[in-house]
Amino acid sequence: MSNLQERLRERGWRLTAQRRVVAEVLTGDHVHLTADEVHTRASRQLPEISRATVYNTLNDLVALGEIREVGTNARAKRYDPNAHRPHHHLICTECGTIRDINPPITPAPTLTEAESLGFTITKTEITFRGLCPTCTSHPSTRAPSPSDA
Amino acid sequence: MSNLQERLRERGWRLTAQRRVVAEVLTGDHVHLTADEVHTRASRQLPEISRATVYNTLNDLVALGEIREVGTNARAKRYDPNAHRPHHHLICTECGTIRDINPPITPAPTLTEAESLGFTITKTEITFRGLCPTCTSHPSTRAPSPSDA
DNA sequence: CTGGCTGCAAAAGATTTGCATAACG
DNA sequence: CGTTATGCAAATCTTTTGCAGCCAG
């Protein structure tokens, strides 16, 4: 975690309280928060932090490659702090829960020359969709979303 | 294409002019339009069609499994008419172009019991990201987006 | 006929932007 | 100190909703 702050400083980032808090909120595995959730949690440590700053910081972190946007098909983007260890996702089609799939899994699929249609591929993301354990056992009950705790 | 209309009628759909036009716009391979693009194109054939109707129709078609939302990380969702033949996507990180990867490719990755964290997986989506041929050869020039022609 | 669509306009939700002030280095 | 980030509020963009009238079956 301090690694991150050092890396950012090296890249010429001003280390402000709000950036520190956002970076701190975005820590751990299976963390996939929306901008609004980040803002809510950050506010607990730094009440004056503004939404705009959260958005700015998130966008900067994405640009620096420190966090990643996760495609959920839902209205709001989610951010995944685990950008340095490439990994794939499991998404529950019922309640929206997202989980990281642990490290060195599934033989990375590759494309033939013909299949890649001239693209220079740099990243491969796999998303597995289905029912999470909770939604499997309570088919009708809507599981709570993994938002703010 | 008439297959689609028949299928819809069987499922109790009223076949209106606007639904027919939306379905018609969403036809072919490598078609990944935003709702707004669908509306623009549909308007060329049916000028009075409203945005709300386009959204309603798109949501209905998704619910029926006739089209699919594509996760692009961009603001607006895109819709892929090719929902019956499962396929993966190639997305250009520079200009946003999306292309379908042809049929029976890449050995479908699977998860072990441990990796799937109790999920019952029903779909696997693979997204390859990189530079499309155009953006590879014109590194600075911004390629036009594949929107309305 | 009649319930399910449509269009319009307004609402809601998510993200960005402009600008004056504050604060990091 | 000078730049660069912050906060606020307003602007944008995307999608949803409420409601009266219309039309496919």
Tab-separated table of C-alpha atoms (C1' of nucleotides) in Angstrom:
chain	number	residue	atom	x	y	z
A	1	MET	CA	0.000	0.000	0.000
A	2	SER	CA	2.794	2.381	0.706
A	3	ASN	CA	4.247	1.072	-2.512
A	4	LEU	CA	1.382	2.700	-4.296
A	5	GLN	CA	1.931	6.070	-2.657
A	6	GLU	CA	5.619	5.957	-3.494
A	7	ARG	CA	4.937	4.996	-7.064
A	8	LEU	CA	2.510	7.873	-7.386
A	9	ARG	CA	4.925	10.392	-5.947
A	10	GLU	CA	7.586	9.216	-8.351
A	11	ARG	CA	5.233	9.909	-11.187
A	12	GLY	CA	4.898	13.478	-10.020
A	13	TRP	CA	1.669	13.119	-8.105
A	14	ARG	CA	0.896	15.549	-5.351
A	15	LEU	CA	0.017	13.465	-2.367
A	16	THR	CA	-3.055	15.118	-0.901
A	17	ALA	CA	-5.225	13.858	1.906
A	18	GLN	CA	-8.107	13.108	-0.452
A	19	ARG	CA	-5.977	11.109	-2.846
A	20	ARG	CA	-4.536	9.163	0.015
A	21	VAL	CA	-7.996	8.308	1.314
A	22	VAL	CA	-9.269	7.231	-2.104
A	23	ALA	CA	-6.232	5.017	-2.565
A	24	GLU	CA	-6.788	3.569	0.876
A	25	VAL	CA	-10.439	2.781	0.235
A	26	LEU	CA	-9.407	0.978	-2.914
A	27	THR	CA	-7.380	-1.744	-1.308
A	28	GLY	CA	-7.800	-5.479	-1.159
A	29	ASP	CA	-9.170	-8.364	-3.157
A	30	HIS	CA	-12.758	-8.614	-4.338
A	31	VAL	CA	-13.057	-4.838	-4.051
A	32	HIS	CA	-15.159	-3.456	-6.889
A	33	LEU	CA	-16.719	-0.182	-5.834
A	34	THR	CA	-18.644	2.411	-7.789
A	35	ALA	CA	-17.440	6.010	-7.698
A	36	ASP	CA	-20.300	6.816	-5.371
A	37	GLU	CA	-19.379	4.025	-2.985
A	38	VAL	CA	-15.794	5.211	-2.957
A	39	HIS	CA	-17.031	8.678	-2.143
A	40	THR	CA	-19.220	7.425	0.700
A	41	ARG	CA	-16.416	5.465	2.284
A	42	ALA	CA	-13.855	8.175	1.768
A	43	SER	CA	-16.205	10.626	3.442
A	44	ARG	CA	-16.061	8.621	6.621
A	45	GLN	CA	-12.398	9.479	6.938
A	46	LEU	CA	-12.475	12.869	5.302
A	47	PRO	CA	-15.961	14.369	5.457
A	48	GLU	CA	-15.285	17.314	3.161
A	49	ILE	CA	-14.100	15.262	0.205
A	50	SER	CA	-16.138	16.108	-2.880
A	51	ARG	CA	-17.531	13.830	-5.497
A	52	ALA	CA	-15.644	15.691	-8.210
A	53	THR	CA	-12.360	14.979	-6.508
A	54	VAL	CA	-13.209	11.325	-6.212
A	55	TYR	CA	-13.969	11.199	-9.918
A	56	ASN	CA	-10.791	13.074	-10.769
A	57	THR	CA	-8.710	10.776	-8.646
A	58	LEU	CA	-10.301	7.631	-9.994
A	59	ASN	CA	-9.731	8.752	-13.557
A	60	ASP	CA	-6.132	9.614	-12.811
A	61	LEU	CA	-5.525	6.266	-11.176
A	62	VAL	CA	-7.020	4.495	-14.162
A	63	ALA	CA	-4.829	6.526	-16.519
A	64	LEU	CA	-1.785	5.610	-14.471
A	65	GLY	CA	-2.756	1.970	-14.632
A	66	GLU	CA	-3.067	1.659	-10.874
A	67	ILE	CA	-6.713	0.642	-10.845
A	68	ARG	CA	-9.016	-0.794	-13.477
A	69	GLU	CA	-12.544	-0.167	-14.632
A	70	VAL	CA	-14.664	-3.283	-14.545
A	71	GLY	CA	-17.292	-3.767	-17.203
A	72	THR	CA	-20.486	-4.822	-15.481
A	73	ASN	CA	-23.141	-3.661	-17.950
A	74	ALA	CA	-24.648	-1.779	-15.017
A	75	ARG	CA	-25.208	1.975	-14.958
A	76	ALA	CA	-22.239	2.895	-12.842
A	77	LYS	CA	-18.672	1.822	-13.509
A	78	ARG	CA	-16.853	-0.128	-10.830
A	79	TYR	CA	-13.196	0.188	-9.955
A	80	ASP	CA	-10.834	-2.658	-9.195
A	81	PRO	CA	-7.648	-1.819	-7.290
A	82	ASN	CA	-6.060	-5.095	-8.252
A	83	ALA	CA	-4.609	-3.857	-11.521
A	84	HIS	CA	-1.106	-5.198	-11.248
A	85	ARG	CA	-1.967	-8.850	-10.837
A	86	PRO	CA	-4.037	-9.572	-13.931
A	87	HIS	CA	-7.085	-11.621	-13.051
A	88	HIS	CA	-10.535	-12.446	-14.270
A	89	HIS	CA	-13.999	-11.957	-12.817
A	90	LEU	CA	-17.025	-13.868	-11.712
A	91	ILE	CA	-20.240	-11.827	-11.824
A	92	CYS	CA	-23.578	-12.867	-10.348
A	93	THR	CA	-26.352	-12.254	-12.848
A	94	GLU	CA	-28.861	-11.981	-10.024
A	95	CYS	CA	-27.368	-9.669	-7.417
A	96	GLY	CA	-24.400	-8.198	-9.260
A	97	THR	CA	-21.728	-9.407	-6.866
A	98	ILE	CA	-18.289	-9.433	-8.445
A	99	ARG	CA	-15.471	-11.673	-7.282
A	100	ASP	CA	-11.888	-11.966	-8.403
A	101	ILE	CA	-10.742	-15.300	-9.699
A	102	ASN	CA	-7.545	-16.281	-8.003
A	103	PRO	CA	-4.185	-16.016	-9.730
A	104	PRO	CA	-2.725	-18.143	-12.461
A	105	ILE	CA	-5.836	-19.881	-13.739
A	106	THR	CA	-7.329	-20.846	-17.052
A	107	PRO	CA	-4.903	-21.310	-19.908
A	108	ALA	CA	-4.947	-17.851	-21.459
A	109	PRO	CA	-6.876	-18.166	-24.691
A	110	THR	CA	-5.085	-16.793	-27.712
A	111	LEU	CA	-6.197	-15.859	-31.172
A	112	THR	CA	-4.862	-17.005	-34.491
A	113	GLU	CA	-3.654	-14.482	-37.022
A	114	ALA	CA	-6.947	-14.803	-38.858
A	115	GLU	CA	-9.083	-14.455	-35.772
A	116	SER	CA	-7.412	-11.328	-34.482
A	117	LEU	CA	-8.471	-9.309	-37.532
A	118	GLY	CA	-5.268	-7.298	-37.569
A	119	PHE	CA	-5.479	-6.178	-33.954
A	120	THR	CA	-2.418	-5.919	-31.743
A	121	ILE	CA	-3.778	-7.485	-28.591
A	122	THR	CA	-2.501	-6.240	-25.264
A	123	LYS	CA	-5.037	-7.493	-22.719
A	124	THR	CA	-7.387	-10.417	-22.389
A	125	GLU	CA	-10.280	-10.261	-19.952
A	126	ILE	CA	-12.538	-13.157	-19.119
A	127	THR	CA	-15.867	-12.659	-17.394
A	128	PHE	CA	-17.752	-15.650	-16.070
A	129	ARG	CA	-21.413	-14.963	-15.400
A	130	GLY	CA	-23.786	-17.059	-13.341
A	131	LEU	CA	-25.384	-17.354	-9.931
A	132	CYS	CA	-23.401	-16.768	-6.776
A	133	PRO	CA	-23.791	-19.209	-3.877
A	134	THR	CA	-26.248	-16.939	-2.086
A	135	CYS	CA	-28.508	-16.452	-5.081
A	136	THR	CA	-28.349	-20.143	-5.920
A	137	SER	CA	-29.791	-21.111	-2.551
A	138	HIS	CA	-32.316	-18.268	-2.280
A	139	PRO	CA	-33.686	-18.226	-5.822
A	140	SER	CA	-36.326	-15.611	-5.090
A	141	THR	CA	-34.785	-13.530	-2.349
A	142	ARG	CA	-32.769	-10.691	-3.669
A	143	ALA	CA	-29.292	-10.816	-2.166
A	144	PRO	CA	-28.039	-7.484	-0.846
A	145	SER	CA	-25.580	-5.702	-3.075
A	146	PRO	CA	-21.990	-5.546	-1.892
A	147	SER	CA	-22.101	-1.793	-1.538
A	148	ASP	CA	-21.294	0.166	1.566
A	149	ALA	CA	-20.886	-1.854	4.690
B	1	MET	CA	-34.526	-11.855	-39.870
B	2	SER	CA	-38.091	-12.989	-40.349
B	3	ASN	CA	-37.153	-15.733	-37.930
B	4	LEU	CA	-36.746	-13.076	-35.323
B	5	GLN	CA	-40.114	-11.501	-35.993
B	6	GLU	CA	-41.801	-14.896	-35.847
B	7	ARG	CA	-40.073	-15.772	-32.630
B	8	LEU	CA	-41.168	-12.486	-31.111
B	9	ARG	CA	-44.768	-12.930	-32.155
B	10	GLU	CA	-44.794	-16.396	-30.650
B	11	ARG	CA	-43.688	-14.920	-27.390
B	12	GLY	CA	-46.680	-12.623	-27.396
B	13	TRP	CA	-45.002	-9.553	-28.818
B	14	ARG	CA	-47.045	-6.992	-30.650
B	15	LEU	CA	-45.314	-6.385	-33.920
B	16	THR	CA	-45.316	-2.614	-34.322
B	17	ALA	CA	-43.579	-0.571	-36.966
B	18	GLN	CA	-41.083	0.821	-34.457
B	19	ARG	CA	-40.137	-2.593	-33.111
B	20	ARG	CA	-39.721	-3.889	-36.611
B	21	VAL	CA	-37.393	-1.012	-37.486
B	22	VAL	CA	-35.287	-1.421	-34.357
B	23	ALA	CA	-34.928	-5.127	-35.037
B	24	GLU	CA	-33.979	-4.347	-38.603
B	25	VAL	CA	-31.308	-1.847	-37.601
B	26	LEU	CA	-29.834	-4.447	-35.317
B	27	THR	CA	-28.859	-6.949	-37.941
B	28	GLY	CA	-25.525	-8.310	-39.048
B	29	ASP	CA	-22.079	-9.074	-37.745
B	30	HIS	CA	-19.830	-6.525	-36.090
B	31	VAL	CA	-22.865	-4.420	-35.245
B	32	HIS	CA	-22.499	-2.831	-31.820
B	33	LEU	CA	-24.583	0.310	-31.643
B	34	THR	CA	-25.472	2.552	-28.737
B	35	ALA	CA	-29.126	3.246	-28.038
B	36	ASP	CA	-28.668	6.677	-29.510
B	37	GLU	CA	-27.179	5.297	-32.702
B	38	VAL	CA	-30.035	2.850	-33.000
B	39	HIS	CA	-32.429	5.747	-32.601
B	40	THR	CA	-30.676	7.812	-35.256
B	41	ARG	CA	-30.739	5.000	-37.768
B	42	ALA	CA	-34.258	3.952	-36.970
B	43	SER	CA	-35.370	7.561	-37.475
B	44	ARG	CA	-34.258	7.404	-41.054
B	45	GLN	CA	-36.927	4.822	-41.744
B	46	LEU	CA	-39.498	5.992	-39.224
B	47	PRO	CA	-38.955	9.673	-38.383
B	48	GLU	CA	-41.416	9.835	-35.478
B	49	ILE	CA	-39.858	7.027	-33.476
B	50	SER	CA	-39.038	8.236	-29.978
B	51	ARG	CA	-35.986	7.601	-27.881
B	52	ALA	CA	-38.125	6.086	-25.133
B	53	THR	CA	-39.492	3.493	-27.515
B	54	VAL	CA	-36.018	2.599	-28.671
B	55	TYR	CA	-34.940	2.116	-25.059
B	56	ASN	CA	-38.041	0.082	-24.276
B	57	THR	CA	-37.513	-2.118	-27.285
B	58	LEU	CA	-33.829	-2.633	-26.609
B	59	ASN	CA	-34.529	-3.614	-23.014
B	60	ASP	CA	-37.238	-6.000	-24.110
B	61	LEU	CA	-35.004	-7.613	-26.685
B	62	VAL	CA	-32.268	-8.041	-24.099
B	63	ALA	CA	-34.751	-9.592	-21.670
B	64	LEU	CA	-35.878	-11.998	-24.374
B	65	GLY	CA	-32.291	-12.907	-25.080
B	66	GLU	CA	-32.463	-11.728	-28.677
B	67	ILE	CA	-29.702	-9.132	-28.376
B	68	ARG	CA	-26.907	-8.626	-25.910
B	69	GLU	CA	-25.414	-5.716	-24.034
B	70	VAL	CA	-21.709	-5.366	-24.631
B	71	GLY	CA	-19.509	-4.174	-21.803
B	72	THR	CA	-17.244	-1.468	-23.185
B	73	ASN	CA	-16.446	0.596	-20.088
B	74	ALA	CA	-17.705	3.582	-22.058
B	75	ARG	CA	-20.589	5.780	-20.974
B	76	ALA	CA	-23.230	4.341	-23.229
B	77	LYS	CA	-24.057	0.666	-23.502
B	78	ARG	CA	-23.778	-0.996	-26.867
B	79	TYR	CA	-26.083	-3.655	-28.249
B	80	ASP	CA	-25.045	-6.753	-30.149
B	81	PRO	CA	-27.707	-8.468	-32.250
B	82	ASN	CA	-25.647	-11.617	-32.535
B	83	ALA	CA	-26.936	-13.186	-29.325
B	84	HIS	CA	-27.683	-16.679	-30.558
B	85	ARG	CA	-24.258	-17.547	-31.819
B	86	PRO	CA	-22.057	-17.008	-28.745
B	87	HIS	CA	-18.900	-15.166	-29.640
B	88	HIS	CA	-16.198	-13.003	-28.149
B	89	HIS	CA	-15.037	-9.462	-28.811
B	90	LEU	CA	-12.031	-7.500	-29.898
B	91	ILE	CA	-12.055	-3.879	-28.680
B	92	CYS	CA	-9.678	-1.150	-29.806
B	93	THR	CA	-8.345	0.741	-26.825
B	94	GLU	CA	-7.734	3.775	-28.994
B	95	CYS	CA	-10.853	4.344	-31.056
B	96	GLY	CA	-13.332	2.024	-29.383
B	97	THR	CA	-14.095	-0.093	-32.439
B	98	ILE	CA	-15.610	-3.436	-31.526
B	99	ARG	CA	-15.379	-6.522	-33.701
B	100	ASP	CA	-16.835	-9.977	-33.344
B	101	ILE	CA	-14.438	-12.869	-33.244
B	102	ASN	CA	-15.547	-15.525	-35.643
B	103	PRO	CA	-17.249	-18.684	-34.466
B	104	PRO	CA	-15.711	-21.753	-32.965
B	105	ILE	CA	-12.496	-20.289	-31.579
B	106	THR	CA	-10.443	-20.439	-28.434
B	107	PRO	CA	-10.892	-23.513	-26.272
B	108	ALA	CA	-13.489	-22.273	-23.780
B	109	PRO	CA	-11.666	-21.701	-20.508
B	110	THR	CA	-13.243	-23.432	-17.550
B	111	LEU	CA	-12.865	-23.029	-13.821
B	112	THR	CA	-12.071	-25.632	-11.217
B	113	GLU	CA	-14.398	-26.176	-8.306
B	114	ALA	CA	-12.126	-24.073	-6.117
B	115	GLU	CA	-11.793	-21.247	-8.599
B	116	SER	CA	-15.491	-20.834	-9.211
B	117	LEU	CA	-16.125	-19.855	-5.573
B	118	GLY	CA	-19.471	-21.621	-5.479
B	119	PHE	CA	-20.883	-19.893	-8.543
B	120	THR	CA	-23.052	-21.728	-11.043
B	121	ILE	CA	-21.570	-20.417	-14.259
B	122	THR	CA	-23.802	-19.969	-17.256
B	123	LYS	CA	-21.867	-17.703	-19.597
B	124	THR	CA	-18.232	-17.007	-20.373
B	125	GLU	CA	-17.251	-13.812	-22.168
B	126	ILE	CA	-13.785	-13.047	-23.406
B	127	THR	CA	-12.740	-9.531	-24.366
B	128	PHE	CA	-9.466	-8.976	-26.163
B	129	ARG	CA	-8.242	-5.390	-25.982
B	130	GLY	CA	-5.591	-3.794	-28.140
B	131	LEU	CA	-5.059	-1.616	-31.185
B	132	CYS	CA	-7.077	-2.111	-34.328
B	133	PRO	CA	-5.281	-2.087	-37.699
B	134	THR	CA	-6.200	1.544	-38.342
B	135	CYS	CA	-4.939	2.812	-34.994
B	136	THR	CA	-1.796	0.729	-35.282
B	137	SER	CA	-0.784	2.446	-38.509
B	138	HIS	CA	-1.897	5.959	-37.537
B	139	PRO	CA	-0.623	6.159	-33.948
B	140	SER	CA	-1.542	9.794	-33.470
B	141	THR	CA	-4.525	10.253	-35.722
B	142	ARG	CA	-7.737	9.499	-33.962
B	143	ALA	CA	-9.691	6.992	-35.999
B	144	PRO	CA	-13.335	7.878	-36.486
B	145	SER	CA	-15.741	6.047	-34.246
B	146	PRO	CA	-17.917	3.425	-35.881
B	147	SER	CA	-21.078	5.374	-35.157
B	148	ASP	CA	-23.592	6.564	-37.670
B	149	ALA	CA	-22.589	6.347	-41.272
C	1	DC	C1'	-62.771	-3.475	-28.723
C	2	DT	C1'	-58.988	-3.171	-25.369
C	3	DG	C1'	-54.715	-3.832	-23.274
C	4	DG	C1'	-50.307	-3.146	-24.660
C	5	DC	C1'	-47.462	0.312	-27.216
C	6	DT	C1'	-45.962	5.018	-28.408
C	7	DG	C1'	-44.467	9.759	-27.870
C	8	DC	C1'	-43.613	13.566	-25.112
C	9	DA	C1'	-41.692	15.773	-21.418
C	10	DA	C1'	-39.868	15.645	-17.149
C	11	DA	C1'	-37.096	12.988	-13.723
C	12	DA	C1'	-33.355	10.440	-12.204
C	13	DG	C1'	-28.637	8.853	-12.199
C	14	DA	C1'	-23.711	9.159	-13.436
C	15	DT	C1'	-19.928	11.803	-14.750
C	16	DT	C1'	-17.686	16.073	-16.335
C	17	DT	C1'	-16.521	20.944	-16.333
C	18	DG	C1'	-15.576	25.959	-14.969
C	19	DC	C1'	-13.816	28.706	-11.709
C	20	DA	C1'	-12.191	30.773	-7.371
C	21	DT	C1'	-9.707	29.226	-3.362
C	22	DA	C1'	-6.596	26.292	-0.791
C	23	DA	C1'	-2.475	23.646	-0.127
C	24	DC	C1'	1.590	20.457	-1.659
C	25	DG	C1'	6.347	20.454	-2.521
D	1	DC	C1'	5.800	30.889	-3.793
D	2	DG	C1'	3.863	28.865	-8.001
D	3	DT	C1'	1.317	25.050	-9.607
D	4	DT	C1'	-1.770	21.989	-9.208
D	5	DA	C1'	-5.684	19.901	-6.676
D	6	DT	C1'	-10.015	20.857	-4.339
D	7	DG	C1'	-14.902	22.006	-3.739
D	8	DC	C1'	-19.002	23.774	-5.328
D	9	DA	C1'	-22.484	24.255	-8.595
D	10	DA	C1'	-24.026	23.925	-12.941
D	11	DA	C1'	-23.805	21.398	-17.286
D	12	DT	C1'	-23.889	16.971	-19.981
D	13	DC	C1'	-25.048	12.678	-21.226
D	14	DT	C1'	-27.586	8.368	-20.772
D	15	DT	C1'	-31.499	6.015	-19.334
D	16	DT	C1'	-35.973	5.697	-16.974
D	17	DT	C1'	-40.668	7.066	-15.826
D	18	DG	C1'	-45.557	8.983	-15.917
D	19	DC	C1'	-49.279	9.638	-18.547
D	20	DA	C1'	-52.748	10.447	-22.321
D	21	DG	C1'	-53.831	8.802	-26.816
D	22	DC	C1'	-53.262	5.223	-30.492
D	23	DC	C1'	-53.207	0.776	-32.735
D	24	DA	C1'	-52.258	-4.355	-33.391
D	25	DG	C1'	-54.597	-8.438	-32.774
